[in-house]
mmCIF file of C-alpha atoms and ligand atoms in Angstrom:
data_model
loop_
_atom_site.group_PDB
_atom_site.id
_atom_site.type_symbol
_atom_site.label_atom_id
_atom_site.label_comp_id
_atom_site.label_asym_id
_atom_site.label_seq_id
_atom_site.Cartn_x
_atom_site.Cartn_y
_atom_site.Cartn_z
ATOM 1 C CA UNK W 1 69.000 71.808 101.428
ATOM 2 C CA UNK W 2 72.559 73.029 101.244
ATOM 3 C CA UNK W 3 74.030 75.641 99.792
ATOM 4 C CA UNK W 4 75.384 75.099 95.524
ATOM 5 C CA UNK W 5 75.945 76.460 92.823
ATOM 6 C CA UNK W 6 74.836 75.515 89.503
ATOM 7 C CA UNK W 7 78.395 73.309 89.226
ATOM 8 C CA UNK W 8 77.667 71.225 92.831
ATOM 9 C CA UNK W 9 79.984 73.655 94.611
ATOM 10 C CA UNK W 10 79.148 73.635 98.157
ATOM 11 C CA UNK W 11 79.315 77.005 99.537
ATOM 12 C CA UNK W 12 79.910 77.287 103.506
ATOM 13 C CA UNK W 13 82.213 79.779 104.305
ATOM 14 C CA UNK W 14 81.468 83.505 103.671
ATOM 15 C CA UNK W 15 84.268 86.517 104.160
ATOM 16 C CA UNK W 16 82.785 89.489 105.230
ATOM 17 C CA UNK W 17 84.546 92.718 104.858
ATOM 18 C CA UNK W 18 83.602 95.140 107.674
ATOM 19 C CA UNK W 19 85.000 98.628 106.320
ATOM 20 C CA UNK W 20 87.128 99.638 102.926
ATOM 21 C CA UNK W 21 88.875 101.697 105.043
ATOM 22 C CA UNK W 22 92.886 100.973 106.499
ATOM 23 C CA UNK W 23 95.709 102.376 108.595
ATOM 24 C CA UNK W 24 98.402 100.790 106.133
ATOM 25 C CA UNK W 25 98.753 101.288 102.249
ATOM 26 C CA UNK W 26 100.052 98.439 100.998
ATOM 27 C CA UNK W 27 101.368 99.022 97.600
ATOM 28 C CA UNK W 28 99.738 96.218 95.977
ATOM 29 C CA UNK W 29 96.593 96.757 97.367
ATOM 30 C CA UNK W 30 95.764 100.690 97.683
ATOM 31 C CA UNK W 31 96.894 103.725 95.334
ATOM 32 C CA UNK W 32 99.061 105.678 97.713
ATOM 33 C CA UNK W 33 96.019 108.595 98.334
ATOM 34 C CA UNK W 34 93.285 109.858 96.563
ATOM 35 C CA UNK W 35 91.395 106.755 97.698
ATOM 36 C CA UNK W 36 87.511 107.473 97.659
ATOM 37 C CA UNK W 37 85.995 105.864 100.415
ATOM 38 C CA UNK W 38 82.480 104.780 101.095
ATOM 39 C CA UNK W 39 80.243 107.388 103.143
ATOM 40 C CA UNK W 40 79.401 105.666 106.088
ATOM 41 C CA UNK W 41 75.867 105.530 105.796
ATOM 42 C CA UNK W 42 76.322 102.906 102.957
ATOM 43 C CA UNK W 43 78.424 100.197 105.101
ATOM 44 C CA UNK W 44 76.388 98.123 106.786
ATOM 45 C CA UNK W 45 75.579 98.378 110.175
ATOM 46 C CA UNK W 46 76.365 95.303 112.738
ATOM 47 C CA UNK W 47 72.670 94.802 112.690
ATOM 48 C CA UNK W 48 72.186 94.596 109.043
ATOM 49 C CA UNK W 49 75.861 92.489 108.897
ATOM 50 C CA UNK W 50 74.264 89.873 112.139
ATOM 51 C CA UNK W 51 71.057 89.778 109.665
ATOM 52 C CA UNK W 52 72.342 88.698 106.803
ATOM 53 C CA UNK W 53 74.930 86.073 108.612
ATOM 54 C CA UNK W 54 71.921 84.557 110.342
ATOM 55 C CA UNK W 55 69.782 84.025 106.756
ATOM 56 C CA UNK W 56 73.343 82.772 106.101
ATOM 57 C CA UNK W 57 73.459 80.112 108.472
ATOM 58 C CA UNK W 58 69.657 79.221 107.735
ATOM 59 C CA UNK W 59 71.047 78.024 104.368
ATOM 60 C CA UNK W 60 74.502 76.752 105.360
ATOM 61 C CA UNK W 61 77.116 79.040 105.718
ATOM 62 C CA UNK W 62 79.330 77.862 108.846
ATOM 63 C CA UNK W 63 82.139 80.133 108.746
ATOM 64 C CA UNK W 64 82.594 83.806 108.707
ATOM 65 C CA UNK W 65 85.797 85.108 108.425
ATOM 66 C CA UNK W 66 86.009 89.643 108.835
ATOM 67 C CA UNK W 67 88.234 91.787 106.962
ATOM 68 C CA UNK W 68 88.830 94.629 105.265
ATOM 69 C CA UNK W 69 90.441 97.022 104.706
ATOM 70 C CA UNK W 70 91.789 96.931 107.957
ATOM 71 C CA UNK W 71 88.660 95.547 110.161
ATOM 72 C CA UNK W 72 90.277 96.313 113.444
ATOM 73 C CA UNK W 73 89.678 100.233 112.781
ATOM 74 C CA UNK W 74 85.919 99.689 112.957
ATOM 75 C CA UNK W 75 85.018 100.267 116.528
ATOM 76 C CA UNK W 76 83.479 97.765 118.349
ATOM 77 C CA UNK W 77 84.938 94.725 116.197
ATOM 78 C CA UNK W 78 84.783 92.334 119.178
ATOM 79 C CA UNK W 79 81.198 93.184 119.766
ATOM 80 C CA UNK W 80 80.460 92.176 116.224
ATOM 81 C CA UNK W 81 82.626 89.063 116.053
ATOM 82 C CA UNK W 82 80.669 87.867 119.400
ATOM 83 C CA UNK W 83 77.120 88.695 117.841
ATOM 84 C CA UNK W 84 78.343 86.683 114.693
ATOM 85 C CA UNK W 85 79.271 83.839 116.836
ATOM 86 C CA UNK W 86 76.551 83.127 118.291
ATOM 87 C CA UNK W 87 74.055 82.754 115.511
ATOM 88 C CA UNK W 88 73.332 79.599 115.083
ATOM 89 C CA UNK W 89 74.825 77.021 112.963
ATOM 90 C CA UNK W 90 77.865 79.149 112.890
ATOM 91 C CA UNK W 91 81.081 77.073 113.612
ATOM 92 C CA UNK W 92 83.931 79.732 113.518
ATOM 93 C CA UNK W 93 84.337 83.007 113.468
ATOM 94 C CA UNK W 94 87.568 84.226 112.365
ATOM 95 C CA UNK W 95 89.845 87.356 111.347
ATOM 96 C CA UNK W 96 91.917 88.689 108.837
ATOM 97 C CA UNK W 97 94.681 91.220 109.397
ATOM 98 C CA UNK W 98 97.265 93.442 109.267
ATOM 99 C CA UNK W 99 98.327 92.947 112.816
ATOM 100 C CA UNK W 100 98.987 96.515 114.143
ATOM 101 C CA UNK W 101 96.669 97.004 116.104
ATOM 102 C CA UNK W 102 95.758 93.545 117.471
ATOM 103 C CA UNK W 103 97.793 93.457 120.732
ATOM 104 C CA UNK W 104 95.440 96.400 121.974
ATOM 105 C CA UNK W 105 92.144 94.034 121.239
ATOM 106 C CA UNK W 106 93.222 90.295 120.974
ATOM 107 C CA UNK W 107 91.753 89.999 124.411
ATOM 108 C CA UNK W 108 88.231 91.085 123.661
ATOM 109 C CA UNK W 109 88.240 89.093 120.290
ATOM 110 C CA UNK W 110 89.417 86.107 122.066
ATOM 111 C CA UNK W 111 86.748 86.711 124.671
ATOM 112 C CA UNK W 112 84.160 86.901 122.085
ATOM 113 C CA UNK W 113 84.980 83.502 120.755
ATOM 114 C CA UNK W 114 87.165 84.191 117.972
ATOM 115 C CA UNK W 115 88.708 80.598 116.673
ATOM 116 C CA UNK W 116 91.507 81.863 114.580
ATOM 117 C CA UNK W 117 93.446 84.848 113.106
ATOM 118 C CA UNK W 118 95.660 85.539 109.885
ATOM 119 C CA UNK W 119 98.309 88.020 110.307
ATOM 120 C CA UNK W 120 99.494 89.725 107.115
ATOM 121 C CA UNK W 121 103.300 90.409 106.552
ATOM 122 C CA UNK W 122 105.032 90.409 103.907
ATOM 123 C CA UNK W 123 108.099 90.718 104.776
ATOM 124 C CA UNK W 124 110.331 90.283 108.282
ATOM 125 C CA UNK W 125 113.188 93.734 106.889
ATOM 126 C CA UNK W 126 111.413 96.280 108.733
ATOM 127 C CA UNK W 127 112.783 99.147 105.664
ATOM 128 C CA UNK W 128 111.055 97.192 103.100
ATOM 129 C CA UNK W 129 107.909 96.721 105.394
ATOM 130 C CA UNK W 130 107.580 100.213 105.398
ATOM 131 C CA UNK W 131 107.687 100.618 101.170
ATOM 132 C CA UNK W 132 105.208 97.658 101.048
ATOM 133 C CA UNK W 133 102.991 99.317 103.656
ATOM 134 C CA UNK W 134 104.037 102.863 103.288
ATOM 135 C CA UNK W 135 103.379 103.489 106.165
ATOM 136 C CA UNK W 136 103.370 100.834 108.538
ATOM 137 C CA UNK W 137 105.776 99.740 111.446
ATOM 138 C CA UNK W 138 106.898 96.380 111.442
ATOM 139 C CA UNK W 139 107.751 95.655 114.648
ATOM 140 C CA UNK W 140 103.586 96.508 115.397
ATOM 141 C CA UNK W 141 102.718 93.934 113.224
ATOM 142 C CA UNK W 142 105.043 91.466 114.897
ATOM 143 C CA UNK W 143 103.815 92.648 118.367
ATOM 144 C CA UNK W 144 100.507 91.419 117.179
ATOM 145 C CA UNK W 145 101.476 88.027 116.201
ATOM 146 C CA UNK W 146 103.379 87.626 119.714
ATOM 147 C CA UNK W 147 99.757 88.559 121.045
ATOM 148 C CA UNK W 148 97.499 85.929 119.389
ATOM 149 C CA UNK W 149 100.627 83.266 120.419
ATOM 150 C CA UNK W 150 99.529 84.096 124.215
ATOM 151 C CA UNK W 151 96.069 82.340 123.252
ATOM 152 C CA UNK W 152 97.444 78.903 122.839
ATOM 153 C CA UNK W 153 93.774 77.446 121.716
ATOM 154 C CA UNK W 154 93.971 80.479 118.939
ATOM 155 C CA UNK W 155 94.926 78.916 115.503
ATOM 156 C CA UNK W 156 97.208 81.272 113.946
ATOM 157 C CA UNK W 157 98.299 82.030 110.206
ATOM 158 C CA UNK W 158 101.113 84.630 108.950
ATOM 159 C CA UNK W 159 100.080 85.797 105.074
ATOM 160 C CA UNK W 160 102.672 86.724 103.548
ATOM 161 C CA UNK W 161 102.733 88.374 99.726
ATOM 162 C CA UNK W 162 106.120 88.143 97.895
ATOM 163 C CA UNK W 163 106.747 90.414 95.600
ATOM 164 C CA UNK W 164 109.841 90.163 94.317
ATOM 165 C CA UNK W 165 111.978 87.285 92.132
ATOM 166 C CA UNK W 166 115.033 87.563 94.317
ATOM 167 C CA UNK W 167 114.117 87.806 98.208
ATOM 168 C CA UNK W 168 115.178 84.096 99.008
ATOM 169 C CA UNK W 169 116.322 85.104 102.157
ATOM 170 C CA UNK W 170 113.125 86.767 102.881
ATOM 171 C CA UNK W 171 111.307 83.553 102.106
ATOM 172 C CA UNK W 172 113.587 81.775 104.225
ATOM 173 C CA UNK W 173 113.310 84.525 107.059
ATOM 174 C CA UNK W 174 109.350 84.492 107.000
ATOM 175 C CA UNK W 175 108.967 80.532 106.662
ATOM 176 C CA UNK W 176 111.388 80.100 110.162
ATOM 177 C CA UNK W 177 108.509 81.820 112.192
ATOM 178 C CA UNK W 178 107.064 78.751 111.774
ATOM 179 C CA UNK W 179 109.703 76.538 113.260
ATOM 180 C CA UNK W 180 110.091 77.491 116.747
ATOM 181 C CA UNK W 181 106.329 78.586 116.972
ATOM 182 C CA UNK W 182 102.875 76.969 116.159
ATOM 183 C CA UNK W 183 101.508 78.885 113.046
ATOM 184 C CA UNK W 184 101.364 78.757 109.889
ATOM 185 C CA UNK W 185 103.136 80.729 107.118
ATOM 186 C CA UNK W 186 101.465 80.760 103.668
ATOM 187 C CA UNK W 187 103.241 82.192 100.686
ATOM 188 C CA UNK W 188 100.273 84.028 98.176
ATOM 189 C CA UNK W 189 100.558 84.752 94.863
ATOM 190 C CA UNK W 190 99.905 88.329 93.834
ATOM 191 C CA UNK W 191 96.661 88.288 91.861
ATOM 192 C CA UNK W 192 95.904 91.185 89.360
ATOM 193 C CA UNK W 193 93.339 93.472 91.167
ATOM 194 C CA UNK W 194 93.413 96.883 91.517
ATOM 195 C CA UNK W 195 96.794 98.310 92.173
ATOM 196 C CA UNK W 196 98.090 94.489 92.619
ATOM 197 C CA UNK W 197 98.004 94.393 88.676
ATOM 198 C CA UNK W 198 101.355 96.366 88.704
ATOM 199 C CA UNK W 199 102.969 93.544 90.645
ATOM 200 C CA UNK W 200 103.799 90.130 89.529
ATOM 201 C CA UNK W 201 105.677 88.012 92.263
ATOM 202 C CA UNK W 202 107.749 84.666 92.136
ATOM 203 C CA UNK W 203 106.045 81.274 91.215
ATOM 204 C CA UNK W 204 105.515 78.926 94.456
ATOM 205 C CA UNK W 205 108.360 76.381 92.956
ATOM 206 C CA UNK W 206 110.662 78.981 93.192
ATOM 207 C CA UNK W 207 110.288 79.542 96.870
ATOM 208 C CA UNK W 208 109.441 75.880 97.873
ATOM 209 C CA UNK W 209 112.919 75.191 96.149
ATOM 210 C CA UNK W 210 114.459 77.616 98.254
ATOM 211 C CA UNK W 211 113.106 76.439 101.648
ATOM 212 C CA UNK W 212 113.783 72.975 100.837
ATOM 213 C CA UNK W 213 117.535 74.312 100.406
ATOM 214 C CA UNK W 214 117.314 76.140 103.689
ATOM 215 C CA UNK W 215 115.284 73.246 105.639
ATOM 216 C CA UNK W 216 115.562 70.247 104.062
ATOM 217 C CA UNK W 217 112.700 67.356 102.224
ATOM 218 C CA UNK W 218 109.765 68.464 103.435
ATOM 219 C CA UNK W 219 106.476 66.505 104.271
ATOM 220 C CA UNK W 220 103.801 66.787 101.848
ATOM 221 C CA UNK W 221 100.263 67.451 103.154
ATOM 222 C CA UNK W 222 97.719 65.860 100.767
ATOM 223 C CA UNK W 223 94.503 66.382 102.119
ATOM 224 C CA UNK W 224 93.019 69.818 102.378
ATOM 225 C CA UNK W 225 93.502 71.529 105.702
ATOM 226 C CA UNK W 226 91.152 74.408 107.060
ATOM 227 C CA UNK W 227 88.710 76.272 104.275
ATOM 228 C CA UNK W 228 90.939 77.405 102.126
ATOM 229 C CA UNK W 229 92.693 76.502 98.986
ATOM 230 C CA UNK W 230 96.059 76.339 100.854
ATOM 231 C CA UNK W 231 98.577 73.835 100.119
ATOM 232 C CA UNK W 232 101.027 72.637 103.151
ATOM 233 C CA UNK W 233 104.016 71.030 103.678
ATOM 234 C CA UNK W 234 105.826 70.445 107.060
ATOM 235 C CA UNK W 235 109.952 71.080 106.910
ATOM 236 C CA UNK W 236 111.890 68.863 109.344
ATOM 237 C CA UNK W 237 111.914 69.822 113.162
ATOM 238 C CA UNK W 238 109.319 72.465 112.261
ATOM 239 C CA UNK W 239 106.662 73.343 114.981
ATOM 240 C CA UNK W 240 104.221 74.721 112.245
ATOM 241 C CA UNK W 241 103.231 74.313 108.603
ATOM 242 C CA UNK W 242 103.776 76.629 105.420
ATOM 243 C CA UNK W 243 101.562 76.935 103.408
ATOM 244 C CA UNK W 244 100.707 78.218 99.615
ATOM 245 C CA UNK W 245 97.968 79.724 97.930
ATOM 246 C CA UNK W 246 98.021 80.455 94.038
ATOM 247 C CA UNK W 247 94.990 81.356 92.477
ATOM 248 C CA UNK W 248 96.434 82.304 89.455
ATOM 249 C CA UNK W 249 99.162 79.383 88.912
ATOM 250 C CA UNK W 250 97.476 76.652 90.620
ATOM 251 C CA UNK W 251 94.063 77.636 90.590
ATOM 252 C CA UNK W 252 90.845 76.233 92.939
ATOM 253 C CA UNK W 253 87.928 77.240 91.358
ATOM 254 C CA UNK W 254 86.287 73.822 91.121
ATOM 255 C CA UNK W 255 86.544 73.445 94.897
ATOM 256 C CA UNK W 256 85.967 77.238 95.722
ATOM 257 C CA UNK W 257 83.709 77.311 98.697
ATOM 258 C CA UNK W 258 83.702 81.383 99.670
ATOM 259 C CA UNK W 259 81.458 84.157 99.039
ATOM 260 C CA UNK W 260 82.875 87.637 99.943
ATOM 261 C CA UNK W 261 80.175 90.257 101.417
ATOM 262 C CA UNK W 262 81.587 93.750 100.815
ATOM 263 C CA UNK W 263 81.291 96.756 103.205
ATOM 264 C CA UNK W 264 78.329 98.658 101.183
ATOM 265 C CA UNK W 265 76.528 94.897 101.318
ATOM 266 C CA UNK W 266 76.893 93.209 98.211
ATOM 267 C CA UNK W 267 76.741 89.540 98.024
ATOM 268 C CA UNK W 268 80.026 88.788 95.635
ATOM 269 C CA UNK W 269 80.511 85.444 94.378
ATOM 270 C CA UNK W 270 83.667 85.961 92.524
ATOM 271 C CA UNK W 271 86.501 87.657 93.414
ATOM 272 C CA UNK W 272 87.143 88.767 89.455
ATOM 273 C CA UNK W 273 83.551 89.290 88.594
ATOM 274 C CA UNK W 274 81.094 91.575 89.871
ATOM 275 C CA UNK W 275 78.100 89.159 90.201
ATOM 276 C CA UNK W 276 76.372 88.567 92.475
ATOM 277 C CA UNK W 277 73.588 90.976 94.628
ATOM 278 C CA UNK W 278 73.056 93.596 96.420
ATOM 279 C CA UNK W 279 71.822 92.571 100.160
ATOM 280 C CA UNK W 280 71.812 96.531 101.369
ATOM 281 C CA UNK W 281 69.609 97.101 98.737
ATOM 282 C CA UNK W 282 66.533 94.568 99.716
ATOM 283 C CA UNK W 283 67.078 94.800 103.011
ATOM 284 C CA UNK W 284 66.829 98.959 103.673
ATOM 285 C CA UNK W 285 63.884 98.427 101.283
ATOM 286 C CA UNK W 286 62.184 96.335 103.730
ATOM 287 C CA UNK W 287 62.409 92.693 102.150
ATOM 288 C CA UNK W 288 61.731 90.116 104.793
ATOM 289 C CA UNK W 289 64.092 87.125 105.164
ATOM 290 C CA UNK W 290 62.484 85.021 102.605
ATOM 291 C CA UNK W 291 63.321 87.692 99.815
ATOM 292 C CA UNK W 292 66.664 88.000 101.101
ATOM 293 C CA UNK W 293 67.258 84.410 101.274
ATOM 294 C CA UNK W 294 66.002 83.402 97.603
ATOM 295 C CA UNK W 295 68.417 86.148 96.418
ATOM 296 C CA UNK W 296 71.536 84.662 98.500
ATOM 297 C CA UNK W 297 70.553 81.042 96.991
ATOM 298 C CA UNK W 298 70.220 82.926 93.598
ATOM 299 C CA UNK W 299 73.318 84.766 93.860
ATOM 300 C CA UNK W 300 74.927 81.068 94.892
ATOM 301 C CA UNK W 301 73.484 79.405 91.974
ATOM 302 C CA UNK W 302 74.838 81.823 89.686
ATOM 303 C CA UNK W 303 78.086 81.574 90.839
ATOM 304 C CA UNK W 304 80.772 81.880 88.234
ATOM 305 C CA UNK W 305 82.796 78.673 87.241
ATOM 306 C CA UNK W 306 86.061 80.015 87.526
ATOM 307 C CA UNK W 307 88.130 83.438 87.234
ATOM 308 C CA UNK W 308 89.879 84.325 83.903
ATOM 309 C CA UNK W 309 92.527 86.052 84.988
ATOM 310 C CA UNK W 310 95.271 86.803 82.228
ATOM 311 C CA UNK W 311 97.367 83.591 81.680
ATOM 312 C CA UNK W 312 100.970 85.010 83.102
ATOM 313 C CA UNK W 313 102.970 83.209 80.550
ATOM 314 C CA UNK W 314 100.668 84.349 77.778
ATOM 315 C CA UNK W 315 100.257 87.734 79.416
ATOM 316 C CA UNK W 316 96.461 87.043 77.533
ATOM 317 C CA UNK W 317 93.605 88.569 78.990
ATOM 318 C CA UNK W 318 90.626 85.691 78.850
ATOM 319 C CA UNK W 319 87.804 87.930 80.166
ATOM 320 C CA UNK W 320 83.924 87.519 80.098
ATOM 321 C CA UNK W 321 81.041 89.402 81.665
ATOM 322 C CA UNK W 322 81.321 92.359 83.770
ATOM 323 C CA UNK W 323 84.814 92.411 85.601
ATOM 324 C CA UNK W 324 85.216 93.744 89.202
ATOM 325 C CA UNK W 325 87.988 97.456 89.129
ATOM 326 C CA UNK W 326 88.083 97.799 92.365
ATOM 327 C CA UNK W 327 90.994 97.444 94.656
ATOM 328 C CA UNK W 328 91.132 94.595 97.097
ATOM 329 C CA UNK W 329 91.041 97.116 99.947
ATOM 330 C CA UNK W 330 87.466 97.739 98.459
ATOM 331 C CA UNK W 331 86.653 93.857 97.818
ATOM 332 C CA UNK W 332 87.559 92.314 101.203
ATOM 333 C CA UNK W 333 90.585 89.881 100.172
HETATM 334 N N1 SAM N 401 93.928 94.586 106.127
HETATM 335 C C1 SAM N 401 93.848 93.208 106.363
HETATM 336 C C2 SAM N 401 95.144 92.509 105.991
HETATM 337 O O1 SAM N 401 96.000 93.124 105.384
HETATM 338 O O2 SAM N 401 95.238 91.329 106.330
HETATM 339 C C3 SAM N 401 92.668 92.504 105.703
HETATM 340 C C4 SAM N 401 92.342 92.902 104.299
HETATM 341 S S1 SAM N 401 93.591 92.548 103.094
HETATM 342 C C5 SAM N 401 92.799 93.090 101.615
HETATM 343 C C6 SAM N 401 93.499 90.776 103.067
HETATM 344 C C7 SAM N 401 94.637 90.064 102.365
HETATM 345 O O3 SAM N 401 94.590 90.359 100.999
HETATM 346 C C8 SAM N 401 96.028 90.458 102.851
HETATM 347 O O4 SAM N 401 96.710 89.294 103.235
HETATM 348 C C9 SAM N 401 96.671 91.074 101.649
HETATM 349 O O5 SAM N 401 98.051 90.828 101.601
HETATM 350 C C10 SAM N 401 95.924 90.393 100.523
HETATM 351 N N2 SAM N 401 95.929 91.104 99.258
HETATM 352 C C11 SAM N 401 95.628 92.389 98.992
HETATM 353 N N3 SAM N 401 95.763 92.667 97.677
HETATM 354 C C12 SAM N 401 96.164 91.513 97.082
HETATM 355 C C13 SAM N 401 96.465 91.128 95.760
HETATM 356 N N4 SAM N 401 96.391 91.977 94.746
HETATM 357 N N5 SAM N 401 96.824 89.851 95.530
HETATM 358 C C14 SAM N 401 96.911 88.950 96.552
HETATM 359 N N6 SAM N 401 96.629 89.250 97.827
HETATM 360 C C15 SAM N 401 96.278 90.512 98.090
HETATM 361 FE FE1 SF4 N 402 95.335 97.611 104.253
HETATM 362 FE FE2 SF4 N 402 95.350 94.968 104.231
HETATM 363 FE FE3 SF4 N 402 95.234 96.345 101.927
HETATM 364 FE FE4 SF4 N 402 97.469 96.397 103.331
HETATM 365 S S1 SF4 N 402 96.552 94.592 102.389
HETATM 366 S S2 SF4 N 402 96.427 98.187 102.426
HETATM 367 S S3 SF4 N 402 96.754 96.300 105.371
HETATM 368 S S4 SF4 N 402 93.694 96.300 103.474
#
């Protein structure tokens, strides 16, 4: 029996944050310090993460995608990603972000059968990279992306977060990467979690107007690509596609296929809400697979029908049940 919700949503794909910890501090995404993080002995181990992957699998999840926080500062990432892999029923394995240190370990995660990787960047001016990330170097980041490109099998993504109304250039800077090369650049909107609620960023028309001034009519792509709520065009003479994700302007939530697991263990079934359950819990209590899987499928069922984030134009908050205030750092985005 598949995997749905109470709505017929089909639920395959499951991102799995490995740590809430990071070597950047993106502005939008983590207060600058005083960031609490969780003691170690409540993240899951790669045992407890390969457990509840498999029961996973068993009832239809096919793709995993890591992140974080930053999941390449959890040693042994590779190790994981190749356990992960190999349980069966599991199609792809992939990995989200921020780039810096991925020329030091693209090998081993390629090795261990990783199918794809989004690199985060929001912006190609190395000054501004380093307000966005506070701390970060740019040119690390970029080093990374030049490292996946040597795996010519490896499907590769740039995510990029505008923030402000006026960066057309930026836009226009960030989307070229995909002409020359094969990747993809996706524009995402800034959603309101955490520290992201003191950002609002431009709408997607703005900066498909933009690149269609820069590059010309672009192709439309109608049918959904990949597992994600992307939409993609194709400019002329481009190698690769860009893409654009806005959950809050365009949102997906009636073909939303994802659950997120967080660090400490918690099934999550919304990114807004804090349903769902608490895997760590059962299993370091001893609860075989069968309790574990009736309270994925429960979690599943439960499933909220869509977030309620505040309407931007009417700035109204539309809220029910018990909202996640946590940063995305925290979450797993
Ligand atoms: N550290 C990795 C990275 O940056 O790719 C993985 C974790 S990060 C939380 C995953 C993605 O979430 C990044 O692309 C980041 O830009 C995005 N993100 C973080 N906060 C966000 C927010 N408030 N709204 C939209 N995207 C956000
Ligand atoms: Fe770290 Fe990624 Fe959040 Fe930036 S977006 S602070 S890189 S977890």
């Amino acid at each position: 029996m598949p995997l749905v919700d109470q709505y017929g949503r089909k639920i395959e794909y499951m991102r799995v944050s490995v740590t809430d910890r990071c070597n950047l501090r993106c502005i939008y995404c983590m207060p600058p310090e005083g960031v609490k993080s969780v003691p170690h002995n409540e993240i899951l181990t790669f045992d407890e993460i390969e457990r509840i992957a498999g029961i996973g699998a068993g009832l239809g999840i096919t793709r995993i995608r890591l992140t974080g926080g930053e999941p390449l500062v959890r040693r042994g990432l590779p190790v994981l990603l190749g356990r992960l892999k190999r349980i069966e029923g599991m199609e792809q394995v992939t990995l989200t972000t921020n780039g810096t240190l991925l020329k030091h370990q693209i090998s081993e995660l390629v090795s261990s059968g990783m199918d794809g990787v989004n690199i985060s960047i929001d912006t190609l001016n190395e000054e501004k990279y380093r307000k966005i990330t506070r701390t970060g170097r740019l040119g690390d980041a970029l080093e990374g992306v030049e490292a996946a490109l040597g795996f010519p099998g490896l499907h590769v993504k740039v995510n990029c977060v505008p923030l402000g109304e006026d960066e057309g250039e930026d836009w226009v800077r960030m989307a070229a990467l995909a002409k020359e090369r094969h990747l993809e650049v996706r524009f995402i909107e800034i959603m309101p979690v955490g520290t992201g609620r003191q950002y609002s960023g431009p709408g997607r028309e703005k900066i498909y107007e933009t690149l269609r001034a820069a590059f010309g009519e672009a192709e439309m792509y109608t049918e959904r690509l990949g597992n994600g709520p992307a939409d993609y065009v194709r400019f002329p003479g481009f190698a690769g596609r860009i893409g654009f994700i806005s959950a809050i302007s365009h949102p997906f939530c009636d073909t939303c296929n994802r659950v997120r697991l967080t660090p400490e263990g918690y099934l999550k079934t919304c990114l807004q809400y804090g349903t769902g359950t608490d895997l760590r819990k059962l299993i370091r209590a001893g609860a075989d697979d069968r309790e574990i899987e009736d309270a994925f499928r429960d979690a599943v069922y439960n499933k909220p029908a869509c977030h309620c984030f505040p309407d931007k134009d009417t700035e109204q908050e539309r809220p029910t049940g018990y909202l996640e205030t946590r940063n995305m750092s925290g979450i797993g985005g």
